[in-house]
mmCIF file of C-alpha atoms and ligand atoms in Angstrom:
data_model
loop_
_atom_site.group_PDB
_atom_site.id
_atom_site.type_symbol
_atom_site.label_atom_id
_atom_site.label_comp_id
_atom_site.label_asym_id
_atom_site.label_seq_id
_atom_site.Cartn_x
_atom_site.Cartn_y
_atom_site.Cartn_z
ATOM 1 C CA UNK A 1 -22.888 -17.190 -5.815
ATOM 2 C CA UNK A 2 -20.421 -17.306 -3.022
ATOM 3 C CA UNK A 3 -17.510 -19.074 -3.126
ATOM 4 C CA UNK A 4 -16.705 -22.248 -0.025
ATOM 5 C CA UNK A 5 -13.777 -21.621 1.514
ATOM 6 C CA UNK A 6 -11.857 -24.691 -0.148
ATOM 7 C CA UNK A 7 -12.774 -22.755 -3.818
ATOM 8 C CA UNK A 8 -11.499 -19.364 -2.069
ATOM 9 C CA UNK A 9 -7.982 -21.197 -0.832
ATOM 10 C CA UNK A 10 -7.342 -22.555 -4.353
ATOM 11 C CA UNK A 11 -8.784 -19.601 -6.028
ATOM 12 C CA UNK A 12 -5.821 -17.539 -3.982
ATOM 13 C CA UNK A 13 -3.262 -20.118 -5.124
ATOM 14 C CA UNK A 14 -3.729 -20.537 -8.607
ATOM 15 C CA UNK A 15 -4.975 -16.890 -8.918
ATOM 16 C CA UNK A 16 -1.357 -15.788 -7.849
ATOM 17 C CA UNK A 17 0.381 -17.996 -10.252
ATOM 18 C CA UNK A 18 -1.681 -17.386 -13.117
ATOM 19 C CA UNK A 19 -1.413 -13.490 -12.622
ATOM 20 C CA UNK A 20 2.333 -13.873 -12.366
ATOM 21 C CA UNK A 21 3.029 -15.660 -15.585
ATOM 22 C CA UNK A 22 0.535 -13.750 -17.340
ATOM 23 C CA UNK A 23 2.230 -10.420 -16.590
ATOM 24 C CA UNK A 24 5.851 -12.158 -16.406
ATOM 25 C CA UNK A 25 6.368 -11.141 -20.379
ATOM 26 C CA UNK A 26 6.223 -7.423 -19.706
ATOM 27 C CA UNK A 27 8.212 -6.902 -16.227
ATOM 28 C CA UNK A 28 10.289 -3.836 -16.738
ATOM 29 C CA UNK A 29 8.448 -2.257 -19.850
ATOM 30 C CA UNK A 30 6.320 1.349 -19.092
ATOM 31 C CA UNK A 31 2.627 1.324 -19.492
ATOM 32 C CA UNK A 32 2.872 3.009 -22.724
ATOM 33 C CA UNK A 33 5.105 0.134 -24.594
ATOM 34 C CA UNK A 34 2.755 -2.526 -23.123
ATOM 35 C CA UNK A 35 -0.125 -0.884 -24.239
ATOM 36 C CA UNK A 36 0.993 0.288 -27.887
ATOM 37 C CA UNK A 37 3.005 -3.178 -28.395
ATOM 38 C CA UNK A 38 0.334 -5.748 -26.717
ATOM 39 C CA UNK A 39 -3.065 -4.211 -25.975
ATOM 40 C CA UNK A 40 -4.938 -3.116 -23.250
ATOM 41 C CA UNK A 41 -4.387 -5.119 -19.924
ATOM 42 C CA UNK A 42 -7.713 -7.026 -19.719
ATOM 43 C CA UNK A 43 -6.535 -8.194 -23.771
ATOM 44 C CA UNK A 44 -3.128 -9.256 -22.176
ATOM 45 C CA UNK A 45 -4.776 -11.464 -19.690
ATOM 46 C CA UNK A 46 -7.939 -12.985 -21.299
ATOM 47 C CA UNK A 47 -5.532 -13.365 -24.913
ATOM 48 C CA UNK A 48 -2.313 -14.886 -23.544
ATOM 49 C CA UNK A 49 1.257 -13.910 -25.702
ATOM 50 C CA UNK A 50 2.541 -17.430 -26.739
ATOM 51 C CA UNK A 51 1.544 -21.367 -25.911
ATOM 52 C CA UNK A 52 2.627 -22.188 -22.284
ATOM 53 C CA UNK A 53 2.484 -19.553 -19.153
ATOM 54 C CA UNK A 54 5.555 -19.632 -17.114
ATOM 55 C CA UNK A 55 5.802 -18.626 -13.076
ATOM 56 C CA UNK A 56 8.288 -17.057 -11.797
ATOM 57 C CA UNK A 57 10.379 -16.345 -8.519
ATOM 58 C CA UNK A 58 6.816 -14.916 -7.022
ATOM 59 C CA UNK A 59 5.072 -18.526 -7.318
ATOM 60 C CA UNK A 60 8.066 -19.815 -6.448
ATOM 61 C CA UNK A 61 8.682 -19.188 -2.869
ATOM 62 C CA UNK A 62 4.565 -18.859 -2.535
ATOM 63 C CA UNK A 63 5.525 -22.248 -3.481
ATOM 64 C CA UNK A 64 7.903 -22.550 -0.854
ATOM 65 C CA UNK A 65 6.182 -20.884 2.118
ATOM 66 C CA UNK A 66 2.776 -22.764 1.517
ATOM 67 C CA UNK A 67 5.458 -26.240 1.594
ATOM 68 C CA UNK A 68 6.856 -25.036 5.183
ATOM 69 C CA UNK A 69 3.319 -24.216 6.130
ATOM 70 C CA UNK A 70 1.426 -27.591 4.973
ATOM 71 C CA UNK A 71 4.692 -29.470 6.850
ATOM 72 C CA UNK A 72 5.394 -27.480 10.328
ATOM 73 C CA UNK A 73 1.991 -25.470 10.789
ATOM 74 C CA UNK A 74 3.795 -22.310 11.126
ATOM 75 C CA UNK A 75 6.813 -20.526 9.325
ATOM 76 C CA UNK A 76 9.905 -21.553 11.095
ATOM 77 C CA UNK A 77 12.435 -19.306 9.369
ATOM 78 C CA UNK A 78 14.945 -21.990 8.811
ATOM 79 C CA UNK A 79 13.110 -24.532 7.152
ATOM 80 C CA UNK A 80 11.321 -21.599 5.474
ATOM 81 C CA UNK A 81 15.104 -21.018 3.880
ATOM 82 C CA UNK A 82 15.561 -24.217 3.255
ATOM 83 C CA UNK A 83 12.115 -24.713 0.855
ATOM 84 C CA UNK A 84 13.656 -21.433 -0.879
ATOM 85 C CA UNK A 85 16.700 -23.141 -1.485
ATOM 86 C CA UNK A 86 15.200 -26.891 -2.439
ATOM 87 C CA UNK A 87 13.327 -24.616 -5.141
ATOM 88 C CA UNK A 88 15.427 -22.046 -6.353
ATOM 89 C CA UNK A 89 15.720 -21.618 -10.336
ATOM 90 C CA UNK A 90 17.970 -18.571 -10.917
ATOM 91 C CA UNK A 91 16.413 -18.313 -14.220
ATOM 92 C CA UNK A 92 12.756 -18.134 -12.522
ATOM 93 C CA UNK A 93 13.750 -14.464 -11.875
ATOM 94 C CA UNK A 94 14.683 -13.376 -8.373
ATOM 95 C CA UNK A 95 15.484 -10.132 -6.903
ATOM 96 C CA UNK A 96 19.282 -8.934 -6.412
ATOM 97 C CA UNK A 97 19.136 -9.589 -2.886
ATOM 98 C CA UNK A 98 17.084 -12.863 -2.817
ATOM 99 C CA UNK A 99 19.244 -14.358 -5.174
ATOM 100 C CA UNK A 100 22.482 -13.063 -2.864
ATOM 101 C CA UNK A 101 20.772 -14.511 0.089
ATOM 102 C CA UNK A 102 19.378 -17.930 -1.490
ATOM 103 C CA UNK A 103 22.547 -18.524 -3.042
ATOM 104 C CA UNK A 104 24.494 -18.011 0.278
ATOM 105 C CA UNK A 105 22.372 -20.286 2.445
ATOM 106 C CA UNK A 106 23.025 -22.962 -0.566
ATOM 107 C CA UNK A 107 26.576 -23.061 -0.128
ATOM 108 C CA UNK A 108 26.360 -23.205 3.660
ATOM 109 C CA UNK A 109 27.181 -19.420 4.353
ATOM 110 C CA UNK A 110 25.721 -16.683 7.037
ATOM 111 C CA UNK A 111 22.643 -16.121 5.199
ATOM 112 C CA UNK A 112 21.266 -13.843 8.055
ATOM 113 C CA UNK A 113 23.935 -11.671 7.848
ATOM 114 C CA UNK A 114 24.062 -11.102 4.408
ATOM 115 C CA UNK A 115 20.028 -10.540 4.900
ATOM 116 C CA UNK A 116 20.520 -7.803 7.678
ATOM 117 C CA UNK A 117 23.102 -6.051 5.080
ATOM 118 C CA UNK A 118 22.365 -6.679 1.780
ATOM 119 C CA UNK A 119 20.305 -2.835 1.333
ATOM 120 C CA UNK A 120 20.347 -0.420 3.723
ATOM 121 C CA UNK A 121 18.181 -1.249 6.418
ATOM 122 C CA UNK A 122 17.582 -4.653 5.116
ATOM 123 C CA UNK A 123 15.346 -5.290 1.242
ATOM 124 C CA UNK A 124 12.181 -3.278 1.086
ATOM 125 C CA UNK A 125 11.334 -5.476 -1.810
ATOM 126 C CA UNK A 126 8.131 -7.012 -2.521
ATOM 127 C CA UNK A 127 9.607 -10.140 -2.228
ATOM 128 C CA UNK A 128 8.403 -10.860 1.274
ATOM 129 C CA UNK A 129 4.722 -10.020 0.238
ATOM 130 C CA UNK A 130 4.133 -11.411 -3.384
ATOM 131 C CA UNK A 131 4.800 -14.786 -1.338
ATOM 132 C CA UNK A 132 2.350 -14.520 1.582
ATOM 133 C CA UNK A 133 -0.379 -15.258 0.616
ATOM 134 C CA UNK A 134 -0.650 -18.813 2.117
ATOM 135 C CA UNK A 135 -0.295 -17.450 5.497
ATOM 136 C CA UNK A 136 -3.229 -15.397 4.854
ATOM 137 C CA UNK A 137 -4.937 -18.267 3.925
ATOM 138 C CA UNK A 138 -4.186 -20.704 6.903
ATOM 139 C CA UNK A 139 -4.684 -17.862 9.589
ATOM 140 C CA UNK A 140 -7.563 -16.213 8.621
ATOM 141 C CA UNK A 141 -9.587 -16.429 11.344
ATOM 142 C CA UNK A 142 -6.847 -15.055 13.550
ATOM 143 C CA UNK A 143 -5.769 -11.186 12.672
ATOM 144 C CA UNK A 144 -3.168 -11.545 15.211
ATOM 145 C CA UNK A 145 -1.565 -14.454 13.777
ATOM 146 C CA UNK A 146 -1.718 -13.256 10.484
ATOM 147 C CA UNK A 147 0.340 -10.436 11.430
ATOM 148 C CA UNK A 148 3.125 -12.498 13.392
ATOM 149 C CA UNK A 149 3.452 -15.270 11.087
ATOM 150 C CA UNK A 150 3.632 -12.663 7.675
ATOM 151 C CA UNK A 151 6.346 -11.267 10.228
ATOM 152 C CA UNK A 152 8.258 -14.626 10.156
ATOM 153 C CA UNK A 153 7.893 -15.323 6.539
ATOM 154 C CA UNK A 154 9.411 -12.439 5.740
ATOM 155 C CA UNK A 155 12.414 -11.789 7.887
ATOM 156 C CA UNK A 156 14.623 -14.463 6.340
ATOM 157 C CA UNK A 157 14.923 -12.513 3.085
ATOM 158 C CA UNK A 158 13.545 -8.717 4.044
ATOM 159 C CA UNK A 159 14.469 -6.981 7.185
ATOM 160 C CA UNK A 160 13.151 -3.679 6.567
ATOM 161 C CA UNK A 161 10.522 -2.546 8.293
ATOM 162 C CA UNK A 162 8.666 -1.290 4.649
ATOM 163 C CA UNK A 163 9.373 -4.976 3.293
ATOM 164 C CA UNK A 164 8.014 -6.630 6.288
ATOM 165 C CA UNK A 165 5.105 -4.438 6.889
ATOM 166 C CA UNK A 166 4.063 -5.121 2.943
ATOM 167 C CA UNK A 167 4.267 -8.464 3.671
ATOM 168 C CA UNK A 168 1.788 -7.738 6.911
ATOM 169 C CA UNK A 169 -0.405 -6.132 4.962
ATOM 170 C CA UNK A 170 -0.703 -8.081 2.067
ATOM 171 C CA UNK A 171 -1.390 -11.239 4.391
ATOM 172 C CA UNK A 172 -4.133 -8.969 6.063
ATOM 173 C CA UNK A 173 -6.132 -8.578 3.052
ATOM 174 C CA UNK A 174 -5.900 -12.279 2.198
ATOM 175 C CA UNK A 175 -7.515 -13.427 5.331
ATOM 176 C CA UNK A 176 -10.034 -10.134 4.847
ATOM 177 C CA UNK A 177 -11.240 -11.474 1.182
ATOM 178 C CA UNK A 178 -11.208 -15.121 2.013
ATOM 179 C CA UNK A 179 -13.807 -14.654 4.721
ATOM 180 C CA UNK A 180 -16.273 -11.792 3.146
ATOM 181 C CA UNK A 181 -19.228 -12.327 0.953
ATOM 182 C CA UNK A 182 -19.031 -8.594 -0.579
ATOM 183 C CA UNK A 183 -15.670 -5.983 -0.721
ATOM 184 C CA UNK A 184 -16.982 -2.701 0.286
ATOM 185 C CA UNK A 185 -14.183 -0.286 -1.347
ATOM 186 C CA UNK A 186 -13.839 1.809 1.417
ATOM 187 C CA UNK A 187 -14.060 -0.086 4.412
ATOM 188 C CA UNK A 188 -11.883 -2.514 3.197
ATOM 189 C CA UNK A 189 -9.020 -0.092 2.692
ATOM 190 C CA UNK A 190 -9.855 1.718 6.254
ATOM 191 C CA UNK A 191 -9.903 -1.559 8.235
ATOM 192 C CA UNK A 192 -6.380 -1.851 6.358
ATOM 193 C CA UNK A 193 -4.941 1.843 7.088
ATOM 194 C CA UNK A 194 -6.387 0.919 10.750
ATOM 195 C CA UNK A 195 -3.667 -1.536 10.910
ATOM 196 C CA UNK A 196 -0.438 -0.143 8.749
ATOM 197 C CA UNK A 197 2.654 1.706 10.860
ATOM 198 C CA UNK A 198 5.058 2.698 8.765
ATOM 199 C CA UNK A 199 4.342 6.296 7.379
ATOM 200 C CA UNK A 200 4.796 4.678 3.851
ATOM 201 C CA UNK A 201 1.906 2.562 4.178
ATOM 202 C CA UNK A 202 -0.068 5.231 5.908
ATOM 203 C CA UNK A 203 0.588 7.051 2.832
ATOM 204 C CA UNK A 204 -0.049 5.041 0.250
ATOM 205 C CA UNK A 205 -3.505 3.653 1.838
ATOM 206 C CA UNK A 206 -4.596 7.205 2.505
ATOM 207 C CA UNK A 207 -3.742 8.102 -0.985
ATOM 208 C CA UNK A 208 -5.765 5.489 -2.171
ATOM 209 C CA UNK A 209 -8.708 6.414 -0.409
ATOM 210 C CA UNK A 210 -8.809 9.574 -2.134
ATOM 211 C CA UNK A 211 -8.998 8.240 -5.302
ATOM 212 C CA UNK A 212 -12.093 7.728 -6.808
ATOM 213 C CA UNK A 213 -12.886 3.876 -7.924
ATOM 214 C CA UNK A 214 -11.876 3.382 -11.854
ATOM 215 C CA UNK A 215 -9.533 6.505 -11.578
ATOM 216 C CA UNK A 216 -6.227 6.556 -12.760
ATOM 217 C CA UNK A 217 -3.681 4.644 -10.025
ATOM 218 C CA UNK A 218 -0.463 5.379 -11.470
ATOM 219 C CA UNK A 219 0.680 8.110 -8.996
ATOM 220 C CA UNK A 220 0.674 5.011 -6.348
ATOM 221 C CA UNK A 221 3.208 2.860 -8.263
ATOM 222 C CA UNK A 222 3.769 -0.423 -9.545
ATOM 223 C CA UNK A 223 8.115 -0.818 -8.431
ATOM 224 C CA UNK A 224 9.753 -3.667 -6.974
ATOM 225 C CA UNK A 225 9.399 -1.602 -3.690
ATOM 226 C CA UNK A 226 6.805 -2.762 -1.024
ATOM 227 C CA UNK A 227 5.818 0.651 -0.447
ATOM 228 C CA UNK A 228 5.224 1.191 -4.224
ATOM 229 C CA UNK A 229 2.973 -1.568 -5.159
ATOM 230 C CA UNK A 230 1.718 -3.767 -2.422
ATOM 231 C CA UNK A 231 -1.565 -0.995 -2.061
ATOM 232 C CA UNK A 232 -1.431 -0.330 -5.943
ATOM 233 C CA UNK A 233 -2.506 -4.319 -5.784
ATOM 234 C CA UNK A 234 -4.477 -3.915 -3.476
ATOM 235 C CA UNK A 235 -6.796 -0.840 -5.368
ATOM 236 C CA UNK A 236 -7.108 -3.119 -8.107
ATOM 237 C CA UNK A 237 -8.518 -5.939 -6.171
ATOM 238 C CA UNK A 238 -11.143 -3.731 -4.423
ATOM 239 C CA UNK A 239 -12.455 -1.903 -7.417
ATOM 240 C CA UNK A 240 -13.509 -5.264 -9.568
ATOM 241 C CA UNK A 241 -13.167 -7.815 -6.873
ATOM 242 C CA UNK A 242 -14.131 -10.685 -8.850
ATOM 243 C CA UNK A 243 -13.342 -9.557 -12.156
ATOM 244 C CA UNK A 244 -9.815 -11.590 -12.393
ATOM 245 C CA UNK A 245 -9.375 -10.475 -16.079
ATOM 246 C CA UNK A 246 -9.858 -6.620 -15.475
ATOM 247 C CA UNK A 247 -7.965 -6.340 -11.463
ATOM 248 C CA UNK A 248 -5.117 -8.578 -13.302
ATOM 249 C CA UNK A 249 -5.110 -6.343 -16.533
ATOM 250 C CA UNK A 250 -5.061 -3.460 -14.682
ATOM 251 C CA UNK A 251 -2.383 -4.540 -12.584
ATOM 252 C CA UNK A 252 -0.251 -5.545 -16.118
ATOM 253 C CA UNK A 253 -1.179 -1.887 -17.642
ATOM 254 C CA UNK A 254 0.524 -0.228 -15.038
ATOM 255 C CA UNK A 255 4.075 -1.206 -16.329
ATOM 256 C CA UNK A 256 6.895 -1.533 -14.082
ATOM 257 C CA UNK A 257 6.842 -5.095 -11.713
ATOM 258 C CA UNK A 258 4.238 -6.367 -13.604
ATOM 259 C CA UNK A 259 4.051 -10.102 -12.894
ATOM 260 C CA UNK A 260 3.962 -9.327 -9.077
ATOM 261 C CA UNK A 261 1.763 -6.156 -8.256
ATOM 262 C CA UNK A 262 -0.663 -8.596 -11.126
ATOM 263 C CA UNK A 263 0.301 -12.107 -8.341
ATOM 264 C CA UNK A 264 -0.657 -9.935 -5.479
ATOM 265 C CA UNK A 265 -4.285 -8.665 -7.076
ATOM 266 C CA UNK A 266 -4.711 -12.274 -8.453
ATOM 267 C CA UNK A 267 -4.459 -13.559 -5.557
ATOM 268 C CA UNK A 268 -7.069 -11.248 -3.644
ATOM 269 C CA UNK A 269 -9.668 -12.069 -6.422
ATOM 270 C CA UNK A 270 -9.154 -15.576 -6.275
ATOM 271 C CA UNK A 271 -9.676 -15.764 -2.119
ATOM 272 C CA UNK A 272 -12.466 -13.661 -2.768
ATOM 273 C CA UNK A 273 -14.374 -15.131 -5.324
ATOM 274 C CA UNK A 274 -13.037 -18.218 -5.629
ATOM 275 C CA UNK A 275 -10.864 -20.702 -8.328
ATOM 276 C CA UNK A 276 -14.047 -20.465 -10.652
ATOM 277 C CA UNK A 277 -13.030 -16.489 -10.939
ATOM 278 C CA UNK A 278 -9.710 -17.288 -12.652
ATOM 279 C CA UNK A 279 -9.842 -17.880 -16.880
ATOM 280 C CA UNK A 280 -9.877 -21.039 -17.945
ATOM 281 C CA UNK A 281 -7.660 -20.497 -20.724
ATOM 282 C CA UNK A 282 -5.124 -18.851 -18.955
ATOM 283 C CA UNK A 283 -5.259 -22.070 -16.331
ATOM 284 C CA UNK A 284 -5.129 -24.483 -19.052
ATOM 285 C CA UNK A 285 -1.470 -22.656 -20.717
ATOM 286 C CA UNK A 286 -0.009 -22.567 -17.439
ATOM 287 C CA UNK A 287 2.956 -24.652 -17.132
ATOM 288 C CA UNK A 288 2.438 -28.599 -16.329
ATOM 289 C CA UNK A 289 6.178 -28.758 -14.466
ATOM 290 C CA UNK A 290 6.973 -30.979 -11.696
ATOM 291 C CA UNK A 291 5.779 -27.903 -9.183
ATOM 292 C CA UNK A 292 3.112 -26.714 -11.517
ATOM 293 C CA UNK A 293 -0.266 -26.342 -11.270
ATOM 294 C CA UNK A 294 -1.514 -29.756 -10.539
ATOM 295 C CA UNK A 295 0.888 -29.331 -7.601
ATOM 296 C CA UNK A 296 -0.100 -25.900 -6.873
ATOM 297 C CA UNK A 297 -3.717 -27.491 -6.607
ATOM 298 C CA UNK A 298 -2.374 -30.319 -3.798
ATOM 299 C CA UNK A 299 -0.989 -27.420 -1.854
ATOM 300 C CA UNK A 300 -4.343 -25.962 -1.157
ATOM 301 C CA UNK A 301 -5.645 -28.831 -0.372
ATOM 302 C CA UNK A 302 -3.331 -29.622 2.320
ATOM 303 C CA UNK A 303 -4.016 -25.735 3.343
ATOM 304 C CA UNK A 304 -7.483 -26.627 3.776
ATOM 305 C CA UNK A 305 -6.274 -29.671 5.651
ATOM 306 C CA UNK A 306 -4.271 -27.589 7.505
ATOM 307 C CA UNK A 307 -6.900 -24.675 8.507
ATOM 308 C CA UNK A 308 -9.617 -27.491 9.254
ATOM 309 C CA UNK A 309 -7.478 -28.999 12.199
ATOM 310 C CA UNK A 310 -5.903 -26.064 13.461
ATOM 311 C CA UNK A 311 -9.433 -24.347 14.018
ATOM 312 C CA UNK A 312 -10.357 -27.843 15.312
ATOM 313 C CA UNK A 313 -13.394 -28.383 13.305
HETATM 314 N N1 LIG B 1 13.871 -9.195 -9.830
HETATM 315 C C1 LIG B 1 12.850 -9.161 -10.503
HETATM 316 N N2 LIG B 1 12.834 -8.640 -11.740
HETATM 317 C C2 LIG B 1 14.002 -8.074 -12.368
HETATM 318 C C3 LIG B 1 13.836 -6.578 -12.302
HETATM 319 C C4 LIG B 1 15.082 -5.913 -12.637
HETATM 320 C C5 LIG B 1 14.948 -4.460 -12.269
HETATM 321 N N3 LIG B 1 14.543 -3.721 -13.418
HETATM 322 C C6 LIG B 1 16.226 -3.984 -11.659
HETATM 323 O O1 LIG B 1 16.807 -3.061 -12.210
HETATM 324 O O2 LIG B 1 16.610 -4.512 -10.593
HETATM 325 N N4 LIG B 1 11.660 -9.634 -10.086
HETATM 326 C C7 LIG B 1 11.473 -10.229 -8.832
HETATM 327 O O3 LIG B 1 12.018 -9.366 -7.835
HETATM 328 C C8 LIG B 1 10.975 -8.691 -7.113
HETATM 329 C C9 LIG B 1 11.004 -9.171 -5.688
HETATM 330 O O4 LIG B 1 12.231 -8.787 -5.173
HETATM 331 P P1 LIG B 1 12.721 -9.214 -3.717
HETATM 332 O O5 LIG B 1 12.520 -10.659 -3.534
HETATM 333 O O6 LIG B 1 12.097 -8.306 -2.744
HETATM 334 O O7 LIG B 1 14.293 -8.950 -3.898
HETATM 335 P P2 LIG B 1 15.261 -7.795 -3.322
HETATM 336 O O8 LIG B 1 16.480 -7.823 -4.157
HETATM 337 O O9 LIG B 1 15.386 -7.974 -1.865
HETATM 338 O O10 LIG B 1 14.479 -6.416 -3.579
HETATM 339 C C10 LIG B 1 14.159 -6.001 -4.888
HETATM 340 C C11 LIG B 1 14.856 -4.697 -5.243
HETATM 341 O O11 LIG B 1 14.376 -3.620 -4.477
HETATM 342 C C12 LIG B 1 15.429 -2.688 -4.256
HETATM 343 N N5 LIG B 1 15.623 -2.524 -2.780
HETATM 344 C C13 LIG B 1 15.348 -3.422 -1.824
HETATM 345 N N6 LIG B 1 15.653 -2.931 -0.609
HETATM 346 C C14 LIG B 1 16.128 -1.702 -0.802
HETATM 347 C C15 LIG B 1 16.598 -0.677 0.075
HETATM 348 N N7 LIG B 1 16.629 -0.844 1.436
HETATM 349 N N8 LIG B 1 17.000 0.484 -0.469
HETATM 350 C C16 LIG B 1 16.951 0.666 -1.816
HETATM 351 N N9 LIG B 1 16.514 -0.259 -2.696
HETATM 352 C C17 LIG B 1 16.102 -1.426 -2.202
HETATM 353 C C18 LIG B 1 16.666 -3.249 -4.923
HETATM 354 O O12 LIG B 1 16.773 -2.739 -6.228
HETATM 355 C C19 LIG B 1 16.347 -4.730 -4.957
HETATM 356 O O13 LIG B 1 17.050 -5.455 -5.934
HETATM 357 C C20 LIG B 1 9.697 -9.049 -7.800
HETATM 358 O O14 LIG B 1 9.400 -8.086 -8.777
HETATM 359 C C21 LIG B 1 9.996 -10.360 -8.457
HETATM 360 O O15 LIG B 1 9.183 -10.570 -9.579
HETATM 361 MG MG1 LIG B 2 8.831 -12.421 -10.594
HETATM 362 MG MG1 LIG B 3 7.919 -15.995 3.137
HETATM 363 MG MG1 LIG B 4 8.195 -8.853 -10.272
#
């Protein structure tokens, strides 16, 4: 059956922050320790390591961007900072240069400028994009807003053109799974290379057109570079779109960022087919914090809120 929109928006939500605890455990490991020490990924997902699933910095600042969404309507960088900062849990996790940044706009600093210089070029981290997807969400029915407003969310924390672009793209694909009833592999991945431009993305989507579905994916990465795992994510989503357990495994077996190439495909299943898609186990060990799920469930309401009266229905 297909999944109403309010199922698809908390589907995306709790889909992200389920996949990112579940693969939190094994961020950093290769695909050969996580398989020889905990199993196959769909085993990882469907039998959780331990009692209670803890998010990380990816649900986090979702966290934070779908807060500055449900309150303004639209990212407005600084207030999108500040909902970083309100949040921010150093133990939760966070990038070199988010944690630089976040820490520097909580003392009162120039957080921009440490943004534009922190990396060469500015981060190309998938920081920007294992956030986004609420924007996806809210604009759906507007491709070019979806593109600006990824644009916005992104720039406080990632100026590079490979860090904003992932976080274009990844938004893209939200608002493409949240409105289809079926994910045709191919098309899906050739509406997405229509839209991509940066050569890395053209790469990486082209790449992944070549491969056949259920082929190895290794060669297209799984780093904590945009470039490097924002389409890995992606492949997983559209070869078992709403098979949560085997995208998310998947996603896990690959080693590497784990908990946020697994948020970004968790996410995509869960707009797609909805919050019945995601485990029930894995839902019910997810952590019952202040923010935590129970919250994470009130944010998508007030996204569907939010949608309803912008499209003025
Ligand atoms: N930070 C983590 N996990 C710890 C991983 C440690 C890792 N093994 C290590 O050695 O660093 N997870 C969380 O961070 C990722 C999201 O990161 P975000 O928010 O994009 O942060 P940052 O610091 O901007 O970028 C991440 C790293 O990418 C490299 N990088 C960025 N821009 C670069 C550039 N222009 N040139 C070269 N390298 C660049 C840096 O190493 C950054 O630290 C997620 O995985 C989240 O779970
Ligand atoms: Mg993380
Ligand atoms: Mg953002
Ligand atoms: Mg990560």
């Amino acid at each position: 059956s297909i999944a109403s929109l309010p199922e698809r928006f908390h589907g995306c939500l709790i889909g992200l922050a389920v996949a990112d605890a579940l693969g939190a455990p094994y961020e950093g490991l290769t695909s050969d320790d996580i398989f020889y020490r905990f199993g196959a990924g769909t085993h990882v997902v469907t039998n959780p390591d331990g009692d209670t699933l803890y998010y990380t910095d990816d649900t986090e600042m979702m966290i934070g961007l779908a807060e500055t969404l449900v309150s303004e309507g639209h990212v407005d960088g600084e207030k999108l900072i500040a909902a970083f900062v309100a949040n921010y849990h150093p133990d939760r996790g966070y990038g070199r240069g988010a944690r630089q940044i976040l820490e520097t706009a909580a003392t009162g600093g120039d957080w921009r400028e440490v943004a534009r210089t922190i990396f060469p070029g500015g981060s190309l981290g998938n920081g920007a994009a294992m956030r986004v997807a609420p924007v996806g969400l809210l604009f759906h029915d507007s491709p070019e807003q979806v593109w600006e407003q990824a644009k916005q969310s992104a720039l406080p924390t990632h100026q590079h053109p490979v860090g904003i672009e992932g976080a274009q793209l990844l938004a893209h694909a939200v608002s493409l799974a949240v409105q289809l009833s079926e994910i045709q592999r191919k098309h899906f991945l050739t509406a997405l290379l229509d839209r991509v431009e940066t050569e890395s993305f053209q790469w990486a989507i082209r790449s992944a057109l070549k491969i056949k579905r259920g082929d190895s994916i290794s060669g297209l990465g799984s780093t904590l570079h945009a470039d490097r795992s924002v389409v890995t994510a992606i492949v997983c989503f559209v070869d078992s779109p709403d098979d949560y357990a085997f995208a998310v495994g998947r996603a896990i077996s690959l080693g590497d960022d784990t908990d946020t190439v697994a948020a970004m495909a968790g996410c995509l299943v869960g707009a797609f087919a909805g919050i019945q898609a995601i485990p029930a186990k894995a839902v019910e060990q997810f952590e019952r914090s202040r923010k935590g799920i129970a919250y994470i469930r009130e944010l998508a309401n007030r996204l569907v809120i939010r949608h309803t009266n912008r499209v003025g229905r």
